[in-house]
Coordinates of C-alpha atoms in Angstrom, one line a residue:
X29 CA 12.9 18.2 -6.2
X30 CA 12.2 14.5 -5.7
X31 CA 9.1 12.5 -4.8
X32 CA 9.1 8.8 -3.7
X33 CA 6.5 6.2 -3.0
X34 CA 7.1 5.8 0.7
X35 CA 6.0 8.7 3.1
X36 CA 8.8 11.1 4.0
X37 CA 9.0 14.1 6.4
X38 CA 8.1 16.8 6.9
X39 CA 4.6 15.9 8.0
X40 CA 1.9 17.5 5.9
X41 CA -0.9 19.3 7.9
X42 CA -3.0 20.6 5.1
X43 CA -6.4 19.0 4.5
X44 CA -7.6 16.6 3.2
X45 CA -5.0 13.9 3.1
X46 CA -2.4 15.0 5.9
X47 CA 0.3 13.3 3.8
X48 CA 2.5 13.9 0.8
X49 CA 1.5 12.9 -2.7
X50 CA 4.0 10.9 -4.7
X51 CA 2.0 11.2 -7.9
X52 CA 1.6 15.0 -7.8
X53 CA 2.1 16.9 -11.1
X54 CA 5.4 18.2 -12.2
X55 CA 7.1 21.6 -12.2
X56 CA 4.1 23.9 -13.0
X57 CA 5.0 27.3 -11.4
X58 CA 8.5 26.3 -10.2
X59 CA 10.2 27.5 -13.3
X60 CA 13.5 25.8 -13.9
X61 CA 13.0 23.3 -10.9
X62 CA 12.5 19.8 -12.2
X63 CA 10.5 17.2 -10.3
X64 CA 11.7 13.6 -10.2
X65 CA 8.8 11.2 -9.6
X66 CA 8.1 7.4 -9.7
X67 CA 5.3 8.1 -12.1
X68 CA 4.7 9.9 -15.4
X69 CA 3.3 12.9 -13.6
X70 CA 6.6 14.4 -13.0
X71 CA 9.3 16.1 -15.2
X72 CA 11.8 13.3 -14.8
X73 CA 11.2 9.7 -13.9
X74 CA 13.4 7.8 -11.4
X75 CA 13.6 5.1 -14.1
X76 CA 15.4 7.4 -16.5
X77 CA 17.9 8.4 -13.9
X78 CA 18.4 4.8 -12.8
X79 CA 19.0 3.7 -16.4
X80 CA 22.0 6.2 -16.7
X81 CA 23.5 5.7 -13.3
X82 CA 23.9 2.4 -11.3
X83 CA 24.2 4.2 -8.0
X84 CA 20.7 5.5 -8.6
X85 CA 19.5 2.1 -9.7
X86 CA 20.7 0.7 -6.4
X87 CA 18.7 3.4 -4.5
X88 CA 15.6 2.8 -6.6
X89 CA 15.4 -1.0 -6.5
X90 CA 14.3 -1.5 -2.8
X91 CA 12.0 1.5 -3.0
X92 CA 10.1 0.3 -6.0
X93 CA 11.0 3.4 -7.9
X94 CA 12.6 1.7 -10.9
X95 CA 14.6 -1.4 -11.8
X96 CA 11.8 -3.6 -10.5
X97 CA 12.6 -7.1 -9.5
X98 CA 10.7 -10.4 -9.3
X99 CA 8.5 -11.2 -6.3
X100 CA 9.5 -14.0 -4.1
X101 CA 7.7 -17.3 -3.3
X102 CA 4.9 -17.3 -0.8
X103 CA 6.4 -18.1 2.7
X104 CA 5.4 -21.4 4.4
X105 CA 2.5 -21.2 6.8
X106 CA 1.7 -17.9 5.2
X107 CA -1.9 -17.4 6.2
X108 CA -1.3 -17.7 10.0
X109 CA 1.8 -15.5 9.9
X110 CA 0.0 -12.9 7.7
X111 CA -2.9 -12.8 10.1
X112 CA -0.6 -12.0 13.0
X113 CA 1.0 -9.0 10.9
X114 CA -2.6 -7.9 10.1
X115 CA -3.5 -7.8 13.8
X116 CA -0.4 -5.7 14.4
X117 CA -1.4 -3.3 11.6
X118 CA -5.0 -2.6 12.6
X119 CA -4.7 -3.3 16.4
X120 CA -1.8 -1.2 17.2
X121 CA 0.2 0.7 14.4
X122 CA -2.8 2.5 13.0
X123 CA -3.9 3.5 16.5
X124 CA -0.8 5.8 16.8
X125 CA -1.8 8.1 14.1
X126 CA -5.5 8.0 15.0
X127 CA -4.8 9.2 18.5
X128 CA -3.0 12.2 17.0
X129 CA -5.3 13.4 14.2
X130 CA -8.2 10.9 13.8
X131 CA -6.7 9.4 10.6
X132 CA -5.9 5.6 10.7
X133 CA -4.7 4.9 7.1
X134 CA -1.3 3.5 6.8
X135 CA 1.2 3.5 3.9
X136 CA 3.8 1.1 2.4
X137 CA 7.3 1.9 3.7
X138 CA 10.5 0.3 2.7
X139 CA 11.0 -3.1 4.3
X140 CA 7.5 -2.8 5.9
X141 CA 4.6 -0.5 6.4
X142 CA 3.7 2.3 8.8
X143 CA 2.0 5.7 9.2
X144 CA 2.8 8.6 7.2
X145 CA 4.7 11.3 9.2
X146 CA 2.2 13.2 11.4
X147 CA 2.2 15.8 14.1
X148 CA 5.7 17.0 14.9
X149 CA 7.4 14.6 12.3
X150 CA 6.4 11.4 14.1
X151 CA 6.0 7.9 12.4
X152 CA 5.4 4.5 13.6
X153 CA 6.4 1.6 11.3
X154 CA 7.1 -2.1 11.0
X155 CA 10.6 -2.6 9.5
X156 CA 11.4 -6.2 9.1
X157 CA 10.9 -7.9 12.5
X158 CA 11.3 -4.6 14.3
X159 CA 8.8 -2.0 15.5
X160 CA 10.2 1.6 15.0
X161 CA 9.0 4.8 16.5
X162 CA 10.6 7.9 14.9
X163 CA 10.2 11.5 16.2
X164 CA 12.3 13.9 14.2
X165 CA 15.8 12.5 14.0
X166 CA 15.3 10.4 17.0
X167 CA 14.6 6.7 16.3
X168 CA 13.6 4.0 18.8
X169 CA 13.2 0.4 17.9
X170 CA 12.0 -2.8 19.6
X171 CA 11.7 -6.4 18.4
X172 CA 8.1 -7.5 17.5
X173 CA 6.9 -9.9 20.2
X174 CA 3.3 -9.5 21.2
X175 CA 0.5 -7.0 20.6
X176 CA 0.6 -5.9 24.2
X177 CA 4.3 -5.2 24.1
X178 CA 4.0 -3.3 20.7
X179 CA 1.2 -1.1 22.2
X180 CA 3.2 -0.3 25.3
X181 CA 6.2 0.6 23.1
X182 CA 4.1 2.9 20.8
X183 CA 2.2 4.4 23.7
X184 CA -1.4 3.3 22.6
X185 CA -3.8 0.6 23.4
X186 CA -4.2 -2.6 21.3
X187 CA -7.8 -2.2 20.2
X188 CA -9.9 -3.4 17.3
X189 CA -11.4 0.0 16.3
X190 CA -10.2 -0.4 12.7
X191 CA -11.7 -3.8 12.2
X192 CA -13.5 -4.4 8.9
X193 CA -15.9 -7.3 7.8
X194 CA -12.8 -9.3 6.7
X195 CA -10.5 -8.4 9.7
X196 CA -9.1 -11.3 11.7
X197 CA -10.1 -11.1 15.5
X198 CA -7.5 -9.4 17.7
X199 CA -7.4 -12.4 20.1
X200 CA -5.1 -12.7 23.1
X201 CA -2.9 -9.6 23.0
X202 CA -0.3 -11.4 25.1
X203 CA 0.2 -14.3 22.7
X204 CA 3.6 -14.3 20.9
X205 CA 3.2 -13.1 17.2
X206 CA 4.5 -15.3 14.3
X207 CA 6.0 -12.2 12.7
X208 CA 9.6 -12.4 11.3
X209 CA 11.8 -10.8 8.8
X210 CA 11.0 -13.3 6.0
X211 CA 7.3 -12.6 6.3
X212 CA 7.5 -8.8 6.5
X213 CA 10.0 -8.6 3.4
X214 CA 7.5 -10.6 1.4
X215 CA 4.5 -8.5 2.2
X216 CA 6.5 -5.3 2.0
X217 CA 7.5 -6.2 -1.6
X218 CA 3.9 -7.0 -2.4
X219 CA 2.7 -3.6 -1.1
X220 CA 5.6 -1.7 -2.6
X221 CA 5.1 -3.2 -6.1
X222 CA 1.3 -2.6 -5.9
X223 CA 1.8 1.0 -4.6
X224 CA 4.0 1.7 -7.7
X225 CA 1.4 0.3 -10.0
X226 CA -1.5 2.1 -8.4
X227 CA 0.3 5.5 -8.3
X228 CA 0.9 5.2 -12.0
X229 CA -2.7 4.2 -12.6
X230 CA -3.8 7.5 -10.9
X231 CA -1.9 9.4 -13.7
X232 CA -4.0 7.7 -16.5
X233 CA -6.0 10.1 -18.8
X234 CA -9.6 10.0 -17.6
X235 CA -8.6 9.0 -14.0
X236 CA -11.1 11.4 -12.4
X237 CA -11.6 12.0 -8.7
X238 CA -8.8 9.7 -7.6
X239 CA -8.3 9.1 -3.9
X240 CA -4.9 8.6 -2.5
X241 CA -3.2 5.2 -2.3
X242 CA -3.5 4.0 1.3
X243 CA -2.9 0.8 3.2
X244 CA -6.1 0.1 4.9
X245 CA -5.3 -1.7 8.2
X246 CA -8.7 -3.4 8.7
X247 CA -8.5 -5.1 5.2
X248 CA -4.7 -5.1 5.2
X249 CA -4.5 -4.1 1.6
X250 CA -3.3 -1.2 -0.5
X251 CA -6.1 0.4 -2.6
X252 CA -7.2 3.6 -4.5
X253 CA -10.5 4.7 -5.7
X254 CA -10.9 6.2 -9.2
X255 CA -13.8 7.3 -11.4
X256 CA -17.3 8.9 -11.1
X257 CA -19.7 7.4 -8.7
X258 CA -22.6 9.6 -10.0
X259 CA -22.1 8.9 -13.7
X260 CA -24.3 6.6 -15.8
X261 CA -23.0 4.1 -16.1
X262 CA -20.9 4.3 -12.9
X263 CA -17.2 4.4 -13.6
X264 CA -15.9 4.5 -10.1
X265 CA -14.0 1.4 -8.8
X266 CA -11.7 0.4 -6.1
X267 CA -8.3 -0.9 -7.3
X268 CA -6.2 -2.8 -4.9
X269 CA -3.8 -5.4 -3.7
X270 CA -4.8 -7.7 -0.9
X271 CA -2.5 -9.9 1.2
X272 CA -5.1 -12.6 1.0
X273 CA -8.3 -13.6 2.9
X274 CA -10.6 -16.6 3.5
X275 CA -11.5 -16.9 -0.2
X276 CA -8.0 -16.2 -1.5
X277 CA -5.2 -17.9 0.6
X278 CA -2.4 -16.1 -1.3
X279 CA -2.0 -12.4 -2.1
X280 CA -4.0 -11.1 -5.1
X281 CA -4.9 -8.0 -7.1
X282 CA -8.5 -6.9 -7.3
X283 CA -10.8 -4.4 -8.9
X284 CA -14.2 -3.8 -7.3
X285 CA -16.5 -1.7 -9.6
X286 CA -19.0 0.5 -7.6
X287 CA -21.6 -0.1 -10.3
X288 CA -23.0 -2.8 -12.5
X289 CA -20.6 -5.0 -14.7
X290 CA -21.0 -7.0 -17.8
X291 CA -21.4 -10.5 -16.4
X292 CA -20.8 -11.9 -20.0
X293 CA -17.2 -10.5 -19.9
X294 CA -14.8 -13.1 -18.5
X295 CA -12.5 -10.5 -17.2
X296 CA -14.7 -10.0 -14.2
X297 CA -13.8 -13.4 -12.9
X298 CA -13.9 -13.4 -9.1
X299 CA -16.5 -15.7 -7.4
X300 CA -16.1 -14.1 -3.9
X301 CA -17.1 -10.5 -4.9
X302 CA -18.4 -8.6 -7.9
X303 CA -15.3 -7.7 -9.8
X304 CA -11.9 -9.1 -11.0
X305 CA -9.0 -10.6 -9.4
X306 CA -5.5 -11.6 -10.4
X307 CA -3.8 -14.4 -8.3
X308 CA -0.2 -14.2 -7.0
X309 CA 0.7 -17.2 -9.3
X310 CA 0.4 -14.8 -12.2
X311 CA 3.6 -13.1 -11.1
X312 CA 5.7 -16.2 -10.8
X313 CA 9.3 -15.6 -11.9
X314 CA 8.4 -12.4 -13.9
X315 CA 11.0 -9.8 -13.9
X316 CA 8.5 -6.9 -14.1
X317 CA 5.7 -7.6 -11.6
X318 CA 4.7 -4.0 -11.6
X319 CA 4.1 -4.1 -15.3
X320 CA 1.8 -7.1 -14.8
X321 CA -0.2 -5.3 -12.1
X322 CA -0.5 -2.1 -14.1
X323 CA -1.6 -4.0 -17.1
X324 CA -4.3 -5.8 -15.0
X325 CA -5.5 -2.5 -13.6
X326 CA -5.6 -0.8 -17.0
X327 CA -7.7 -3.6 -18.4
X328 CA -10.3 -2.9 -15.7
X329 CA -9.9 0.8 -16.1
X330 CA -10.6 0.8 -19.9
X331 CA -13.6 -1.4 -19.4
X332 CA -15.2 1.0 -16.9
X333 CA -14.1 4.4 -18.3
X334 CA -14.6 3.7 -22.1
X335 CA -18.0 2.0 -22.0

Protein backbone atom coordinates (compact mmCIF):
# COMPACT_ATOMS: atom_id res chain seq x y z
CA UNK A 1 0.00 0.00 0.00
CA UNK A 2 1.35 3.43 -0.89
CA UNK A 3 0.45 6.98 0.08
CA UNK A 4 1.58 10.10 -1.75
CA UNK A 5 1.34 13.84 -1.13
CA UNK A 6 -1.03 14.74 -3.94
CA UNK A 7 -4.69 13.69 -3.81
CA UNK A 8 -5.52 10.46 -5.59
CA UNK A 9 -8.71 8.53 -6.31
CA UNK A 10 -10.92 7.02 -5.14
CA UNK A 11 -12.78 9.92 -3.59
CA UNK A 12 -13.14 9.72 0.19
CA UNK A 13 -16.66 10.32 1.48
CA UNK A 14 -16.19 9.78 5.23
CA UNK A 15 -16.25 12.82 7.49
CA UNK A 16 -14.64 15.09 8.44
CA UNK A 17 -12.06 15.69 5.69
CA UNK A 18 -13.56 14.05 2.60
CA UNK A 19 -10.02 13.42 1.35
CA UNK A 20 -7.18 10.93 1.79
CA UNK A 21 -4.43 11.48 4.38
CA UNK A 22 -0.83 11.12 3.18
CA UNK A 23 0.50 11.19 6.76
CA UNK A 24 -1.74 8.46 8.14
CA UNK A 25 -0.01 5.90 10.34
CA UNK A 26 1.47 2.63 9.15
CA UNK A 27 0.32 -0.95 8.97
CA UNK A 28 -1.49 -1.32 12.36
CA UNK A 29 -4.11 -4.08 11.78
CA UNK A 30 -3.09 -4.94 8.22
CA UNK A 31 -0.66 -7.60 9.34
CA UNK A 32 2.05 -8.21 6.74
CA UNK A 33 0.90 -5.34 4.51
CA UNK A 34 3.50 -2.57 4.51
CA UNK A 35 2.59 1.07 3.95
CA UNK A 36 4.93 3.28 1.92
CA UNK A 37 4.59 6.95 2.84
CA UNK A 38 6.37 10.26 2.24
CA UNK A 39 6.63 10.75 6.01
CA UNK A 40 7.96 8.90 9.03
CA UNK A 41 4.41 7.72 9.82
CA UNK A 42 4.57 4.72 7.51
CA UNK A 43 6.38 1.39 7.56
CA UNK A 44 8.64 2.30 4.63
CA UNK A 45 9.57 5.75 3.32
CA UNK A 46 9.65 6.62 -0.35
CA UNK A 47 13.13 8.02 0.29
CA UNK A 48 14.39 4.55 1.24
CA UNK A 49 13.00 3.00 -1.93
CA UNK A 50 14.33 5.85 -4.07
CA UNK A 51 17.82 5.43 -2.64
CA UNK A 52 17.87 1.80 -3.80
CA UNK A 53 16.19 2.15 -7.21
CA UNK A 54 16.74 4.97 -9.71
CA UNK A 55 13.41 4.35 -11.42
CA UNK A 56 11.67 4.98 -8.09
CA UNK A 57 13.79 8.11 -7.61
CA UNK A 58 12.59 9.40 -10.98
CA UNK A 59 8.99 8.81 -9.89
CA UNK A 60 9.53 10.51 -6.53
CA UNK A 61 11.34 13.65 -7.63
CA UNK A 62 8.50 15.62 -9.30
CA UNK A 63 6.07 14.45 -6.64
CA UNK A 64 8.22 15.74 -3.74
CA UNK A 65 8.28 12.28 -2.18
CA UNK A 66 12.08 12.02 -2.06
CA UNK A 67 15.21 13.16 -3.91
CA UNK A 68 14.23 16.77 -3.38
CA UNK A 69 15.69 19.33 -5.75
CA UNK A 70 16.57 23.03 -5.52
CA UNK A 71 13.84 25.61 -6.02
CA UNK A 72 14.06 27.85 -9.08
CA UNK A 73 14.42 31.61 -9.28
CA UNK A 74 11.41 33.85 -8.82
CA UNK A 75 9.87 34.51 -12.27
CA UNK A 76 9.90 38.00 -13.74
CA UNK A 77 6.85 40.17 -12.98
CA UNK A 78 5.98 37.59 -10.37
CA UNK A 79 3.44 39.52 -8.28
CA UNK A 80 1.14 40.34 -11.21
CA UNK A 81 1.26 36.81 -12.60
CA UNK A 82 0.80 35.24 -9.16
CA UNK A 83 -2.28 37.36 -8.50
CA UNK A 84 -3.93 36.09 -11.67
CA UNK A 85 -3.30 32.49 -10.65
CA UNK A 86 -4.67 33.36 -7.20
CA UNK A 87 -7.85 34.66 -8.84
CA UNK A 88 -8.24 31.42 -10.76
CA UNK A 89 -7.77 29.36 -7.58
CA UNK A 90 -10.36 31.09 -5.39
CA UNK A 91 -12.70 32.44 -8.07
CA UNK A 92 -13.13 29.28 -10.16
CA UNK A 93 -11.29 26.07 -9.22
CA UNK A 94 -12.39 25.98 -5.57
CA UNK A 95 -16.01 26.56 -6.61
CA UNK A 96 -16.19 23.17 -8.34
CA UNK A 97 -15.72 21.24 -5.11
CA UNK A 98 -17.86 23.65 -3.08
CA UNK A 99 -20.79 23.15 -5.43
CA UNK A 100 -20.57 19.39 -4.88
CA UNK A 101 -20.06 19.09 -1.11
CA UNK A 102 -19.66 22.53 0.45
CA UNK A 103 -15.87 22.15 0.85
CA UNK A 104 -13.62 24.66 -0.90
CA UNK A 105 -10.12 23.66 0.28
CA UNK A 106 -7.64 22.75 -2.44
CA UNK A 107 -4.45 20.66 -2.49
CA UNK A 108 -1.08 20.73 -4.17
CA UNK A 109 -1.06 18.48 -7.23
CA UNK A 110 1.88 17.58 -9.43
CA UNK A 111 2.63 20.46 -11.82
CA UNK A 112 -0.03 22.66 -10.24
CA UNK A 113 -2.87 22.53 -7.74
CA UNK A 114 -6.47 21.44 -7.62
CA UNK A 115 -9.27 19.85 -5.66
CA UNK A 116 -9.02 16.47 -4.01
CA UNK A 117 -11.16 13.89 -5.76
CA UNK A 118 -14.81 14.30 -4.75
CA UNK A 119 -18.21 12.95 -5.65
CA UNK A 120 -17.95 10.26 -8.32
CA UNK A 121 -14.12 10.52 -8.60
CA UNK A 122 -14.11 14.06 -9.99
CA UNK A 123 -11.20 16.49 -9.83
CA UNK A 124 -10.56 19.99 -11.18
CA UNK A 125 -6.94 21.09 -11.36
CA UNK A 126 -4.44 23.47 -12.90
CA UNK A 127 -1.66 21.57 -14.63
CA UNK A 128 0.89 23.93 -16.12
CA UNK A 129 -0.92 26.38 -18.42
CA UNK A 130 -3.84 23.95 -18.73
CA UNK A 131 -7.09 23.59 -16.82
CA UNK A 132 -8.05 19.94 -16.35
CA UNK A 133 -11.36 18.33 -15.48
CA UNK A 134 -11.15 14.63 -14.64
CA UNK A 135 -14.12 12.35 -14.07
CA UNK A 136 -13.10 8.76 -13.47
CA UNK A 137 -10.83 7.82 -16.37
CA UNK A 138 -12.15 10.61 -18.60
CA UNK A 139 -9.94 13.70 -18.77
CA UNK A 140 -10.79 16.98 -20.51
CA UNK A 141 -8.37 19.87 -20.79
CA UNK A 142 -8.43 23.47 -21.95
CA UNK A 143 -5.81 26.21 -22.11
CA UNK A 144 -6.12 28.84 -19.39
CA UNK A 145 -7.27 32.13 -20.94
CA UNK A 146 -9.79 34.06 -18.82
CA UNK A 147 -11.72 33.50 -15.62
CA UNK A 148 -14.96 33.48 -17.59
CA UNK A 149 -13.71 30.77 -19.94
CA UNK A 150 -12.34 28.70 -17.06
CA UNK A 151 -15.65 28.89 -15.21
CA UNK A 152 -17.57 27.86 -18.31
CA UNK A 153 -15.23 24.91 -18.89
CA UNK A 154 -15.62 23.69 -15.30
CA UNK A 155 -19.35 24.37 -15.18
CA UNK A 156 -19.34 26.90 -12.32
CA UNK A 157 -19.64 30.64 -11.84
CA UNK A 158 -16.60 32.86 -11.36
CA UNK A 159 -17.35 34.29 -7.91
CA UNK A 160 -15.44 35.66 -4.93
CA UNK A 161 -17.13 33.58 -2.20
CA UNK A 162 -13.77 32.26 -0.96
CA UNK A 163 -12.18 35.72 -0.64
CA UNK A 164 -10.18 36.48 2.51
CA UNK A 165 -8.76 39.73 3.90
CA UNK A 166 -5.62 39.33 1.75
CA UNK A 167 -7.35 38.10 -1.42
CA UNK A 168 -6.86 40.09 -4.62
CA UNK A 169 -10.06 41.38 -6.19
CA UNK A 170 -11.57 39.16 -8.89
CA UNK A 171 -11.86 42.06 -11.33
CA UNK A 172 -12.90 41.72 -14.97
CA UNK A 173 -13.50 38.01 -15.56
CA UNK A 174 -13.10 38.47 -19.33
CA UNK A 175 -9.58 39.92 -19.05
CA UNK A 176 -6.80 37.58 -20.31
CA UNK A 177 -4.89 36.01 -17.42
CA UNK A 178 -1.09 36.25 -17.22
CA UNK A 179 -0.78 32.55 -16.37
CA UNK A 180 1.78 30.36 -18.12
CA UNK A 181 3.72 27.15 -17.63
CA UNK A 182 6.74 28.85 -16.05
CA UNK A 183 4.63 30.51 -13.35
CA UNK A 184 2.61 27.41 -12.53
CA UNK A 185 5.74 25.22 -12.34
CA UNK A 186 7.37 27.68 -9.94
CA UNK A 187 4.35 27.88 -7.63
CA UNK A 188 3.73 24.14 -7.87
CA UNK A 189 7.27 23.43 -6.65
CA UNK A 190 6.79 25.87 -3.78
CA UNK A 191 3.54 24.21 -2.73
CA UNK A 192 4.91 20.68 -3.23
CA UNK A 193 8.04 21.38 -1.19
CA UNK A 194 6.01 22.97 1.62
CA UNK A 195 3.43 20.17 1.60
CA UNK A 196 6.20 17.61 2.08
CA UNK A 197 7.62 19.57 5.04
CA UNK A 198 4.22 20.19 6.65
CA UNK A 199 3.12 16.58 6.40
CA UNK A 200 6.31 15.50 8.18
CA UNK A 201 5.75 18.17 10.83
CA UNK A 202 2.36 16.58 11.54
CA UNK A 203 4.23 13.41 12.54
CA UNK A 204 6.31 15.14 15.23
CA UNK A 205 5.95 13.85 18.82
CA UNK A 206 3.58 16.19 20.61
CA UNK A 207 1.87 17.39 17.43
CA UNK A 208 -1.58 17.28 18.98
CA UNK A 209 -4.90 17.99 17.28
CA UNK A 210 -3.35 18.48 13.86
CA UNK A 211 -5.56 19.66 11.03
CA UNK A 212 -4.93 18.49 7.48
CA UNK A 213 -2.61 20.25 5.08
CA UNK A 214 -4.75 22.26 2.69
CA UNK A 215 -4.26 24.89 0.04
CA UNK A 216 -6.50 27.75 1.06
CA UNK A 217 -7.69 29.48 -2.11
CA UNK A 218 -8.52 32.78 -0.43
CA UNK A 219 -5.02 33.20 1.00
CA UNK A 220 -3.34 31.15 -1.78
CA UNK A 221 -1.13 29.29 0.68
CA UNK A 222 -0.73 25.77 2.00
CA UNK A 223 -1.07 25.50 5.75
CA UNK A 224 -1.74 23.25 8.73
CA UNK A 225 -2.80 23.95 12.32
CA UNK A 226 -1.10 22.07 15.15
CA UNK A 227 -1.31 22.32 18.94
CA UNK A 228 -3.77 22.99 21.74
CA UNK A 229 -5.83 26.17 21.54
CA UNK A 230 -7.11 25.75 25.11
CA UNK A 231 -3.82 25.09 26.93
CA UNK A 232 -2.00 27.60 29.09
CA UNK A 233 0.09 28.83 27.43
CA UNK A 234 -1.60 28.28 24.06
CA UNK A 235 0.48 25.94 21.91
CA UNK A 236 -1.63 25.98 18.75
CA UNK A 237 -0.26 27.74 15.68
CA UNK A 238 -0.74 27.89 11.93
CA UNK A 239 2.26 26.68 9.94
CA UNK A 240 2.20 27.61 6.28
CA UNK A 241 3.81 28.60 3.01
CA UNK A 242 2.48 31.69 1.24
CA UNK A 243 3.01 32.61 -2.38
CA UNK A 244 3.48 36.22 -1.24
CA UNK A 245 1.36 39.23 -0.39
CA UNK A 246 1.51 43.03 -0.07
CA UNK A 247 4.04 42.84 2.76
CA UNK A 248 6.09 40.00 1.24
CA UNK A 249 6.58 40.31 -2.54
CA UNK A 250 8.10 36.82 -2.90
CA UNK A 251 6.99 33.49 -1.44
CA UNK A 252 7.72 32.90 2.24
CA UNK A 253 7.18 30.41 5.04
CA UNK A 254 5.35 31.52 8.15
CA UNK A 255 4.25 30.43 11.61
CA UNK A 256 1.37 32.28 13.24
CA UNK A 257 0.91 31.36 16.92
CA UNK A 258 -2.64 31.54 18.23
CA UNK A 259 -1.49 32.80 21.61
CA UNK A 260 1.11 35.20 23.05
CA UNK A 261 4.77 34.94 22.02
CA UNK A 262 8.05 35.98 23.60
CA UNK A 263 8.71 39.31 21.91
CA UNK A 264 12.25 39.17 23.21
CA UNK A 265 12.95 36.12 21.04
CA UNK A 266 14.33 37.23 17.68
CA UNK A 267 12.92 34.13 16.02
CA UNK A 268 9.51 35.82 16.01
CA UNK A 269 10.67 38.27 13.40
CA UNK A 270 7.81 39.28 11.14
CA UNK A 271 6.70 42.90 11.15
CA UNK A 272 3.43 42.33 9.29
CA UNK A 273 1.89 39.80 11.68
CA UNK A 274 2.58 38.27 15.09
CA UNK A 275 4.81 35.37 14.29
CA UNK A 276 7.83 34.27 12.27
CA UNK A 277 8.61 34.18 8.58
CA UNK A 278 11.37 32.81 6.37
CA UNK A 279 11.88 34.52 2.99
CA UNK A 280 12.30 32.75 -0.32
CA UNK A 281 15.89 34.02 -0.48
CA UNK A 282 16.77 31.59 2.34
CA UNK A 283 16.33 28.70 -0.11
CA UNK A 284 18.57 30.04 -2.87
CA UNK A 285 20.57 27.22 -4.45
CA UNK A 286 20.10 24.79 -1.58
CA UNK A 287 19.77 21.17 -2.66
CA UNK A 288 17.33 20.31 0.15
CA UNK A 289 14.71 23.07 0.42
CA UNK A 290 12.36 20.69 2.23
CA UNK A 291 14.97 20.29 4.96
CA UNK A 292 15.24 24.07 5.35
CA UNK A 293 11.45 24.39 5.60
CA UNK A 294 11.11 21.55 8.10
CA UNK A 295 13.93 23.01 10.21
CA UNK A 296 12.17 26.38 10.33
CA UNK A 297 8.85 24.83 11.30
CA UNK A 298 10.49 22.67 13.96
CA UNK A 299 12.15 25.71 15.53
CA UNK A 300 8.76 27.32 15.96
CA UNK A 301 7.14 24.08 17.08
CA UNK A 302 9.72 23.51 19.83
CA UNK A 303 9.31 27.07 21.09
CA UNK A 304 5.55 26.67 21.37
CA UNK A 305 5.29 23.08 22.59
CA UNK A 306 8.22 22.96 25.02
CA UNK A 307 7.70 26.21 26.93
